[in-house]
CSV table of C-alpha atoms and ligand atoms in Angstrom, one decimal:
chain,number,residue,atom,x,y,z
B,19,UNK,CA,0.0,0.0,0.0
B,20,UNK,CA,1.3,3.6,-1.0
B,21,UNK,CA,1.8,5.5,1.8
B,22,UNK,CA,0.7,9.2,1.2
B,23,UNK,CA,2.6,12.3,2.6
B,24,UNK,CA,1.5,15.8,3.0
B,25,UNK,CA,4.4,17.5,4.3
B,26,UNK,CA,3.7,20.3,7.0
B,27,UNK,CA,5.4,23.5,5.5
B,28,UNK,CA,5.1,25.5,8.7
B,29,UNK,CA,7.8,23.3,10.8
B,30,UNK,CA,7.8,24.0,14.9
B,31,UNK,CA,10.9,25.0,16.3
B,32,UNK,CA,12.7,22.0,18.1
B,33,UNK,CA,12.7,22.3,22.5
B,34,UNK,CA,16.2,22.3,24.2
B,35,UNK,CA,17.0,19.2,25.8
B,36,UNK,CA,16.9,20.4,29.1
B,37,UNK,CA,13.7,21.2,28.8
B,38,UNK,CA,11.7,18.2,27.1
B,39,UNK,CA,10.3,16.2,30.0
B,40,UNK,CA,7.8,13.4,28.8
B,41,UNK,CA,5.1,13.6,26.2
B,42,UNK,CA,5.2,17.4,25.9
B,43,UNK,CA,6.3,18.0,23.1
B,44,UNK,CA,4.9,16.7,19.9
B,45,UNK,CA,6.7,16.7,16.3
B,46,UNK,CA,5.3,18.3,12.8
B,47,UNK,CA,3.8,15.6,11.6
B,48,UNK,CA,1.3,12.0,12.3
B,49,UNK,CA,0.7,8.6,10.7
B,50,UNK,CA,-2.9,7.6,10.5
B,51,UNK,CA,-4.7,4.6,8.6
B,52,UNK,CA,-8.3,4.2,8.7
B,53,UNK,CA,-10.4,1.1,9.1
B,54,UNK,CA,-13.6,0.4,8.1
B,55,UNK,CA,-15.9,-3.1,7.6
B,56,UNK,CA,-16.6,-2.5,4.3
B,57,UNK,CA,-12.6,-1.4,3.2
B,58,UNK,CA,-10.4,-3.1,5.9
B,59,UNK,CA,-7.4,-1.3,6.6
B,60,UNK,CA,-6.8,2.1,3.8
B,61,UNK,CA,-5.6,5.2,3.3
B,62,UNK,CA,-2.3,5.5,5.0
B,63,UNK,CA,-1.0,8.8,5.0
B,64,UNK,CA,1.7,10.9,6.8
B,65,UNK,CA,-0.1,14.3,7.2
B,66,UNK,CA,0.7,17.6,9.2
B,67,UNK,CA,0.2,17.1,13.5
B,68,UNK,CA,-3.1,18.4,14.1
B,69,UNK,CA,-6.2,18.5,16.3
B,70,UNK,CA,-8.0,15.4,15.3
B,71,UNK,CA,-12.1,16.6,14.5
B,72,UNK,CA,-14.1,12.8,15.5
B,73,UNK,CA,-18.3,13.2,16.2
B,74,UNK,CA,-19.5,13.3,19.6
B,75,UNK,CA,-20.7,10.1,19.7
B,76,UNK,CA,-17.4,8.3,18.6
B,77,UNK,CA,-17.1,4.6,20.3
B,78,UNK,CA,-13.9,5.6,22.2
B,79,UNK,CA,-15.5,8.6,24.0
B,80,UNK,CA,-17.7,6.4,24.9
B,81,UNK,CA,-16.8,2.7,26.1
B,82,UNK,CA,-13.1,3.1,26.0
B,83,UNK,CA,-12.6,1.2,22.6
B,84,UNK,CA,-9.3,1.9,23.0
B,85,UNK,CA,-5.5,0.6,22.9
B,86,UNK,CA,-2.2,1.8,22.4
B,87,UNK,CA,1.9,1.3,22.2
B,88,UNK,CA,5.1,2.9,23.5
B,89,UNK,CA,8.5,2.5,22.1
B,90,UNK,CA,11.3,4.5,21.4
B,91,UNK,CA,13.6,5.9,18.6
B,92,UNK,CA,17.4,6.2,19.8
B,93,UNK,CA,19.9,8.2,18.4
B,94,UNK,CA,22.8,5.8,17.8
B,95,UNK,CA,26.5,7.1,18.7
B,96,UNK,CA,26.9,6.8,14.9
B,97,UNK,CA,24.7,9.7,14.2
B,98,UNK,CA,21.9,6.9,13.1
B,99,UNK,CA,18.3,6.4,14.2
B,100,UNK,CA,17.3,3.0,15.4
B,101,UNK,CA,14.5,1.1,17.1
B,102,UNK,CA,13.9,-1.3,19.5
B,103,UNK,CA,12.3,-4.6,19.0
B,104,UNK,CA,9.2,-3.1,17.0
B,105,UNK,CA,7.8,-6.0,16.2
B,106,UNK,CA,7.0,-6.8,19.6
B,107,UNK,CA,5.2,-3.6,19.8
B,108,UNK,CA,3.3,-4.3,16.6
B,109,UNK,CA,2.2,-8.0,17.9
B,110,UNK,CA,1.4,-6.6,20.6
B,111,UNK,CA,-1.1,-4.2,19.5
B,112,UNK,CA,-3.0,-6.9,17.3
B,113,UNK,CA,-3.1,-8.9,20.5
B,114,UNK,CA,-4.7,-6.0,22.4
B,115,UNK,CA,-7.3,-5.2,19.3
B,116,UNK,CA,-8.2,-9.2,19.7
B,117,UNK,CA,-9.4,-8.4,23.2
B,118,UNK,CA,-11.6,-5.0,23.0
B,119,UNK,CA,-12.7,-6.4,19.2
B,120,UNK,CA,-10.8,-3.1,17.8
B,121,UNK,CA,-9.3,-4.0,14.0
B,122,UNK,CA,-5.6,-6.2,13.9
B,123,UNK,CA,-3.4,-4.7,11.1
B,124,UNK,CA,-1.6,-7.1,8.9
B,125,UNK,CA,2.2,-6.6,10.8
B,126,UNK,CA,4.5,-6.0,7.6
B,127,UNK,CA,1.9,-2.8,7.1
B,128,UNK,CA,1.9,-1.4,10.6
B,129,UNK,CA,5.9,-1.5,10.7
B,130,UNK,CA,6.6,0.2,6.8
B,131,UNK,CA,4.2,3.4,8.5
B,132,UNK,CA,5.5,3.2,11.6
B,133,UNK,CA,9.5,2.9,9.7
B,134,UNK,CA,8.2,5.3,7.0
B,135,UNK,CA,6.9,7.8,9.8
B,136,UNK,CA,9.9,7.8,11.9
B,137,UNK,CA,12.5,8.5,8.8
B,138,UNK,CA,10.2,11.3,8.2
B,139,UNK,CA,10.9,12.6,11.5
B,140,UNK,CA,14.1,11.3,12.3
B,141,UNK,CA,15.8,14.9,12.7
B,142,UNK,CA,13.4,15.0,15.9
B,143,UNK,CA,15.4,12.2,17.7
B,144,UNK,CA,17.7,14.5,20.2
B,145,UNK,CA,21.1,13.8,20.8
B,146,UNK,CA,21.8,14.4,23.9
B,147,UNK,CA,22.9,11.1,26.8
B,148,UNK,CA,19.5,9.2,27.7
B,149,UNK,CA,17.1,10.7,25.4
B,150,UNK,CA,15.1,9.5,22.6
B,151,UNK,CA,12.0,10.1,20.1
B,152,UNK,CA,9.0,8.6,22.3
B,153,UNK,CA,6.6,7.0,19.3
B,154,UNK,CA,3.1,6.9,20.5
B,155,UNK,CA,1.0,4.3,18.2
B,156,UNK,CA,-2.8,4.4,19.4
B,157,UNK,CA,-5.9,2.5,17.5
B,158,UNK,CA,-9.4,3.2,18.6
B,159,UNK,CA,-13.3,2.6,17.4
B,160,UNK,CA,-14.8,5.5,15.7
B,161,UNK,CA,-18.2,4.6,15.3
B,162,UNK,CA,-20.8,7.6,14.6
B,163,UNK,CA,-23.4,6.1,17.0
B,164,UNK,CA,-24.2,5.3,20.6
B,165,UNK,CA,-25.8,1.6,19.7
B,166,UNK,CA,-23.3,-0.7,21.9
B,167,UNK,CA,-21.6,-3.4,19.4
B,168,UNK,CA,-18.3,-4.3,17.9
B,169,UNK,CA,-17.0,-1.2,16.0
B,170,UNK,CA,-17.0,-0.7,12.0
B,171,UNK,CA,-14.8,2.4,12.2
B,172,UNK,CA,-11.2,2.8,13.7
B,173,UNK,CA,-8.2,5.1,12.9
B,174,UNK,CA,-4.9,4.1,14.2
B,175,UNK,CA,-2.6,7.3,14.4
B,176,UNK,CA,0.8,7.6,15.1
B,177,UNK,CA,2.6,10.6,17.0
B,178,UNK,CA,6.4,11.4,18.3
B,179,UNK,CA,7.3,13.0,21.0
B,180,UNK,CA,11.3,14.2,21.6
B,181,UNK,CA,11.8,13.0,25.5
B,182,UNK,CA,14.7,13.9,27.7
B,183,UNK,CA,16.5,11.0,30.0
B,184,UNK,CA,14.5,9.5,32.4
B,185,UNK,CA,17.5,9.8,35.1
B,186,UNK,CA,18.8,13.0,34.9
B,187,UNK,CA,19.9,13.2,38.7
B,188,UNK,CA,21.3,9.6,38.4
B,189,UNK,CA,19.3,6.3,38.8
B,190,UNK,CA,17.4,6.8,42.2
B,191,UNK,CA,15.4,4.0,44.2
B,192,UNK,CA,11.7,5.2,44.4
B,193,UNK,CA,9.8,4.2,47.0
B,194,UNK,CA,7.2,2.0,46.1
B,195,UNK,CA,3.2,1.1,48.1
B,196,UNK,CA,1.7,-2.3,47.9
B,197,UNK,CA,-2.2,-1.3,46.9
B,198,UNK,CA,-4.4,-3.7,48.9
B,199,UNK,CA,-7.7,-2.1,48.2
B,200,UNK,CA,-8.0,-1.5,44.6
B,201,UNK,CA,-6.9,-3.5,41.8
B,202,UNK,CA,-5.7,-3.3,38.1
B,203,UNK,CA,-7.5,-5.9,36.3
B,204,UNK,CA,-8.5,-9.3,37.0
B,205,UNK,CA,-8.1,-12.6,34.7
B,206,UNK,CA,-10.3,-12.8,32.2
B,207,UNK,CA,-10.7,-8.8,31.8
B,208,UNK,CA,-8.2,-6.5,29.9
B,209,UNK,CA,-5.0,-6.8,32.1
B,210,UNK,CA,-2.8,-8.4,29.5
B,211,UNK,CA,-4.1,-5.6,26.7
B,212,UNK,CA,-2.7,-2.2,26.6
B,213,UNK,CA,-5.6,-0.5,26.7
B,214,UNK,CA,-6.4,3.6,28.3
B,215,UNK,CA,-9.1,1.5,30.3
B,216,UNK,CA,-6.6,-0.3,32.5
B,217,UNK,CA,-4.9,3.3,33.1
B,218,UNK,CA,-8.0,4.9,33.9
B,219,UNK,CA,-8.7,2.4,36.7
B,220,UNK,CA,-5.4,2.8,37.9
B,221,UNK,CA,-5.3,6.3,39.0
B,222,UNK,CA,-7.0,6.6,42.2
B,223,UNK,CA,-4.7,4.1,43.5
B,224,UNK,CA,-1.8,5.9,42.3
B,225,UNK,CA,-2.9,9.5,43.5
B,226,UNK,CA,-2.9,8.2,46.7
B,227,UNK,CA,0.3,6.5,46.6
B,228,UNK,CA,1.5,9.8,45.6
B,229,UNK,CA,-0.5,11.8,48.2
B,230,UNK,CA,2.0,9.5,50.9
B,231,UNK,CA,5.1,10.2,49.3
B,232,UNK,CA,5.5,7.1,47.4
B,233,UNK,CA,6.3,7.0,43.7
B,234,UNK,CA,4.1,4.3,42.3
B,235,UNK,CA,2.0,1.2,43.5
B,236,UNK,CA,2.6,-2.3,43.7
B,237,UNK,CA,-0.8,-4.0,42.2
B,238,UNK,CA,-1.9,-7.7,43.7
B,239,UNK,CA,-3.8,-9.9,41.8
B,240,UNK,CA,-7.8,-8.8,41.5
B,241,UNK,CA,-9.5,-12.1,42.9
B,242,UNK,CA,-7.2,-12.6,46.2
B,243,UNK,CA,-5.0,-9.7,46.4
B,244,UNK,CA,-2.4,-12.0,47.6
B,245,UNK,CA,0.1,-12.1,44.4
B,246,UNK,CA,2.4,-9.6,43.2
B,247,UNK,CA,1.4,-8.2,39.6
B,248,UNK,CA,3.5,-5.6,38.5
B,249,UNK,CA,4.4,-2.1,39.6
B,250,UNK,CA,2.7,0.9,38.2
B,251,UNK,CA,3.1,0.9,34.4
B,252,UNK,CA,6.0,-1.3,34.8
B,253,UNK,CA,6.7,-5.2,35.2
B,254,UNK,CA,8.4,-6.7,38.3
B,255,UNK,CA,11.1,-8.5,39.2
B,256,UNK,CA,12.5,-9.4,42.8
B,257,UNK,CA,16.2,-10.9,43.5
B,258,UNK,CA,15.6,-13.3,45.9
B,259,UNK,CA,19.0,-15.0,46.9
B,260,UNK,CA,20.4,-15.3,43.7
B,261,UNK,CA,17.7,-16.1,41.6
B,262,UNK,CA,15.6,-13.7,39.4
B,263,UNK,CA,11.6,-13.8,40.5
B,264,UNK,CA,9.0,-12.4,38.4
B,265,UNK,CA,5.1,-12.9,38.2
B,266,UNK,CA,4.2,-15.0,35.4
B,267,UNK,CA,1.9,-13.8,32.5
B,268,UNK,CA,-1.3,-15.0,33.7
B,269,UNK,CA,-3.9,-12.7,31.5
B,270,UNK,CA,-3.8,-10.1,34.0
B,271,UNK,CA,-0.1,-8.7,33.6
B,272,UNK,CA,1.0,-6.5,30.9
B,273,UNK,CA,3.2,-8.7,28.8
B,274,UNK,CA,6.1,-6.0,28.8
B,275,UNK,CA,8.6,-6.4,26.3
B,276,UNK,CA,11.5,-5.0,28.5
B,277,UNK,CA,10.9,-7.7,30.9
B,278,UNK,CA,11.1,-10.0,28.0
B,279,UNK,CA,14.5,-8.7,27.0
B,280,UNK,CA,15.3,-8.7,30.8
B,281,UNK,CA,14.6,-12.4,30.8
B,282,UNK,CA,16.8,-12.7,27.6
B,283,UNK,CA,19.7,-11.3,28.9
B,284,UNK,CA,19.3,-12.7,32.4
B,285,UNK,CA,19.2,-16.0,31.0
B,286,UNK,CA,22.1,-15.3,28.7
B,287,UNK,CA,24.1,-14.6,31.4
B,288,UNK,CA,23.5,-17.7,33.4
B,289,UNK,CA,21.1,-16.4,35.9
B,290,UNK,CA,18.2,-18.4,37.0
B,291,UNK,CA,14.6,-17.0,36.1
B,292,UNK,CA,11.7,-17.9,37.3
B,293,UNK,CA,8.2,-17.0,36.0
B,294,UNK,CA,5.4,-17.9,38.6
B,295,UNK,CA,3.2,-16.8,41.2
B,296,UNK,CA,5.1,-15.0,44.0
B,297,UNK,CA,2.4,-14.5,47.4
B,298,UNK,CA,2.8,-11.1,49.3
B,299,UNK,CA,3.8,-13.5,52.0
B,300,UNK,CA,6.4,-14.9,50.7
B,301,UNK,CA,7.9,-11.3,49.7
B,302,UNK,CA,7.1,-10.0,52.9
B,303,UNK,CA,9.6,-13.2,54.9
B,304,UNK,CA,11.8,-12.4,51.7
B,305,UNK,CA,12.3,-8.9,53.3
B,306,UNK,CA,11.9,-9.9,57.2
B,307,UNK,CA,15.0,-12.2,56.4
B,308,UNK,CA,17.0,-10.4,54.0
B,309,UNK,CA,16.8,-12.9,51.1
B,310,UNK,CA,15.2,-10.2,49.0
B,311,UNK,CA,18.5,-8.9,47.7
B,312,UNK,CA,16.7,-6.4,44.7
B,313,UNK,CA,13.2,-5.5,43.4
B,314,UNK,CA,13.5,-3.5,40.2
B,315,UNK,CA,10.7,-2.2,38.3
B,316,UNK,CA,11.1,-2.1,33.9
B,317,UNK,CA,9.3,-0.7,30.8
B,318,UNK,CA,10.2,1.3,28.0
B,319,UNK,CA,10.4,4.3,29.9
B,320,UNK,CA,12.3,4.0,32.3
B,321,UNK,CA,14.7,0.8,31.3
B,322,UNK,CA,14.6,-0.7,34.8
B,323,UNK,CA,13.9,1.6,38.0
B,324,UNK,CA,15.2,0.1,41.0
B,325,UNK,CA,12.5,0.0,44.3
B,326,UNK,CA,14.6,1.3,47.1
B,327,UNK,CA,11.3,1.1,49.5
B,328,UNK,CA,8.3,-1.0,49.7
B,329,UNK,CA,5.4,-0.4,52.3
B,330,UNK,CA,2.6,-2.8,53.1
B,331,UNK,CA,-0.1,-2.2,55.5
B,332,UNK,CA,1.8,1.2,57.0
B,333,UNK,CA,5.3,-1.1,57.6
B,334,UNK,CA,7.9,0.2,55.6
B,335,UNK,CA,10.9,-2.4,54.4
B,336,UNK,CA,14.0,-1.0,53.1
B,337,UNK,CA,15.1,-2.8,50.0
B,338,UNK,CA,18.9,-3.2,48.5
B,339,UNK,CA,20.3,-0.6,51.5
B,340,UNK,CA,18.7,1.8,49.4
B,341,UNK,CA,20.9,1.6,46.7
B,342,UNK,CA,20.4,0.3,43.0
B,343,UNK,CA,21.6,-3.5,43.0
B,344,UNK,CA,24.2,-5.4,40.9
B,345,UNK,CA,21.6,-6.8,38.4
B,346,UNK,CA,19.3,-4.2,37.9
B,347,UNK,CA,22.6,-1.8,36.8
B,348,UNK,CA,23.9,-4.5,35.0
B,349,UNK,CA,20.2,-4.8,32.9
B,350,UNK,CA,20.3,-1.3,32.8
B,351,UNK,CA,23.6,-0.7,31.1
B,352,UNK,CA,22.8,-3.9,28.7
B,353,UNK,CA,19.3,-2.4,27.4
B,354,UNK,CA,20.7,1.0,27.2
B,355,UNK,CA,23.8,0.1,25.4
B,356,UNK,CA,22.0,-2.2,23.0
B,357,UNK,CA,19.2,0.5,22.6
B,358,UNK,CA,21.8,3.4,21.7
B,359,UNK,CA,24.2,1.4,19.6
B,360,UNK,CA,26.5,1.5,22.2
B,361,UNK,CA,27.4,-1.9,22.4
B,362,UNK,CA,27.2,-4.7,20.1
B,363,UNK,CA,23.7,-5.9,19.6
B,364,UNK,CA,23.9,-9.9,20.1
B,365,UNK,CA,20.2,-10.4,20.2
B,366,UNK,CA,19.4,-9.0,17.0
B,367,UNK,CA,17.0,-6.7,18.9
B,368,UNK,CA,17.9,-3.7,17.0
B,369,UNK,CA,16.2,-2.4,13.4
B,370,UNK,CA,18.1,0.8,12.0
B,371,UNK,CA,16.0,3.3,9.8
X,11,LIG,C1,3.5,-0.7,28.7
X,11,LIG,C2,3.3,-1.3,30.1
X,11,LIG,C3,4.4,-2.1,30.7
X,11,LIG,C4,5.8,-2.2,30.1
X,11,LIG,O1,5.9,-2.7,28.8
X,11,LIG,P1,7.1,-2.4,27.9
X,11,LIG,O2,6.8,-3.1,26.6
X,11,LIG,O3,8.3,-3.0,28.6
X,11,LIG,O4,7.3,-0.9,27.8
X,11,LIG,C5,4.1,-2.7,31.9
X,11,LIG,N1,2.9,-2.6,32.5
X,11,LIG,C6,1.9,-1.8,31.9
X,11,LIG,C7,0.6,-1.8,32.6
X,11,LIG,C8,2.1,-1.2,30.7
X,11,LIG,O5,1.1,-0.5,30.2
């Protein structure tokens, strides 16, 4: 499919680094490709950035018929662009449509906009340490009526935001609360889809978290809220004497493809990993006895964000002294290196535009 462009002839001037933050600043231009019953998947098109003009009774205003992605462009050392494991992102977002009965896009399609979108706005990667071109894919139903069924309309659209490092003051332990009131998702519902719904149930629990000085939750499972899930928008993983813990994908856990590559490289490196169900109990004699050696948080975002605190019921455990571990910096220098072409790329993970 050709991929039309309308170039935007009033270009925006590009933010300092200092300044960019996350998600604030936006580039000149968006992908989109609409889907209809009747046509499938047509009309691809890079056009200028611009308000989007949908009817008041669109399906995602509505029921929340929608999903999205997050990855990253990285300027390589070389002066190259180059992304991380896209595909993953793209499978993803087919296996979240499955679940809210959005559109899937035929995968070769999705990643020749999303490749064609970022060479077009490949000068907007920054160059400074730890920063990178934030690429925002999002698919939603766009029917022009309130009648409650599986949609016939949907746009999936593209947009880029520059974003400065994550760790600017160094990589600090945050301070992390175990939510045992509300929860994220349960089996059976949309956990294991990246979907706005999931966020929007997420927040009360994270405004409070906040409210007490803590960073982000720690979510337990929806039916007994006795099993770690994962850890704001982040997956989680405990050191516990030696060996790598992390909850298993059981439909309610975002299948996160940095703990994926985490799990790669761990294993790669000899380290035992195991995927299963870890209680609140067993993390709680974990940290009573001082087996619990690291807790590390990871997503796209951040890379890995080590937990220097966790609190549960009002008692407070210190975690790692404080201090980021041995494994999480080691995961941490990995993904980054691999991510901005700073070290070899063994894996194959890498796809250069
Ligand atoms: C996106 C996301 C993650 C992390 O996934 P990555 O692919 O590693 O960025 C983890 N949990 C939730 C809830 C998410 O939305």
């Amino acid at each position: 499919m050709e991929i039309k462009f309308i170039e935007n002839v009033n270009k925006k001037v590009k933010p300092e680094a200092s300044t960019l933050g996350f998600g604030k600043f936006f580039t000149d231009h968006m992908a989109q490709i609409t889907w209809s019953q009747e046509k499938g998947w047509h009309n691809p098109r890079i056009v200028p950035f611009e308000n989007l003009s949908i009817h008041p009774a669109s399906t995602v205003l509505h029921y929340g018929a929608e999903i999205f992605e997050g990855l990253k462009a990285y300027r390589r050392k070389d002066g190259g662009v180059q992304l991380f494991r896209p595909m993953e992102n793209i499978k993803r977002l087919n296996a979240s449509a499955e679940r809210l009965c959005l559109p899937t896009i035929n995968e070769d399609l999705a990643l020749e906009l999303l490749t064609e979108f970022v060479k077009v706005e490949q000068a907007w990667t920054p160059y400074q340490e730890g920063t990178s071109l934030y690429l925002r894919p999002f698919l939603f139903g766009n029917d022009e009526t309130l009648g409650v069924h599986s949609v016939h309309n949907a746009e999936l659209i593209i947009i880029a935001s520059p974003v400065g490092s994550y760790y600017k003051e160094g990589i600090n332990p945050v301070k992390i609360m175990i939510e045992d009131e509300d929860v994220r998702a349960v089996r059976g519902g949309t956990g294991f889809a990246k979907c706005g719904g999931n966020y929007a149930a997420s927040t009360r629990a994270g405004k409070r978290a906040e409210d007490k000085g803590y960073a982000q939750v720690l979510w337990l499972d929806g039916v007994e809220r006795k099993y770690i899930e994962e850890v704001g928008a982040m997956n989680v993983m405990f050191k516990i004497n030696g060996t790598i813990v992390t909850p298993m994908l059981s439909g309610s856990i975002l299948p996160g493809i940095t703990r994926k590559s985490c799990i790669e490289v761990l294993k790669s490196k000899g380290f035992k990993v195991e995927e299963r169900l870890l209680s609140i109990d067993e993390l709680k004699n974990a940290m009573a006895s001082g087996a619990l050696e690291e807790a590390f948080g990871c997503g796209t975002a951040a890379v890995v964000s080590p937990i220097g605190e966790l609190c549960y019921q009002g008692v407070k455990y210190e975690v790692g002294g404080g201090k980021i571990g041995e494994v999480t910096q080691m995961l941490y220098d990995t993904l980054t290196g691999i991510q901005w072409g700073k070290v070899e790329d063994t894996f194959g993970w890498t796809y250069k535009i």
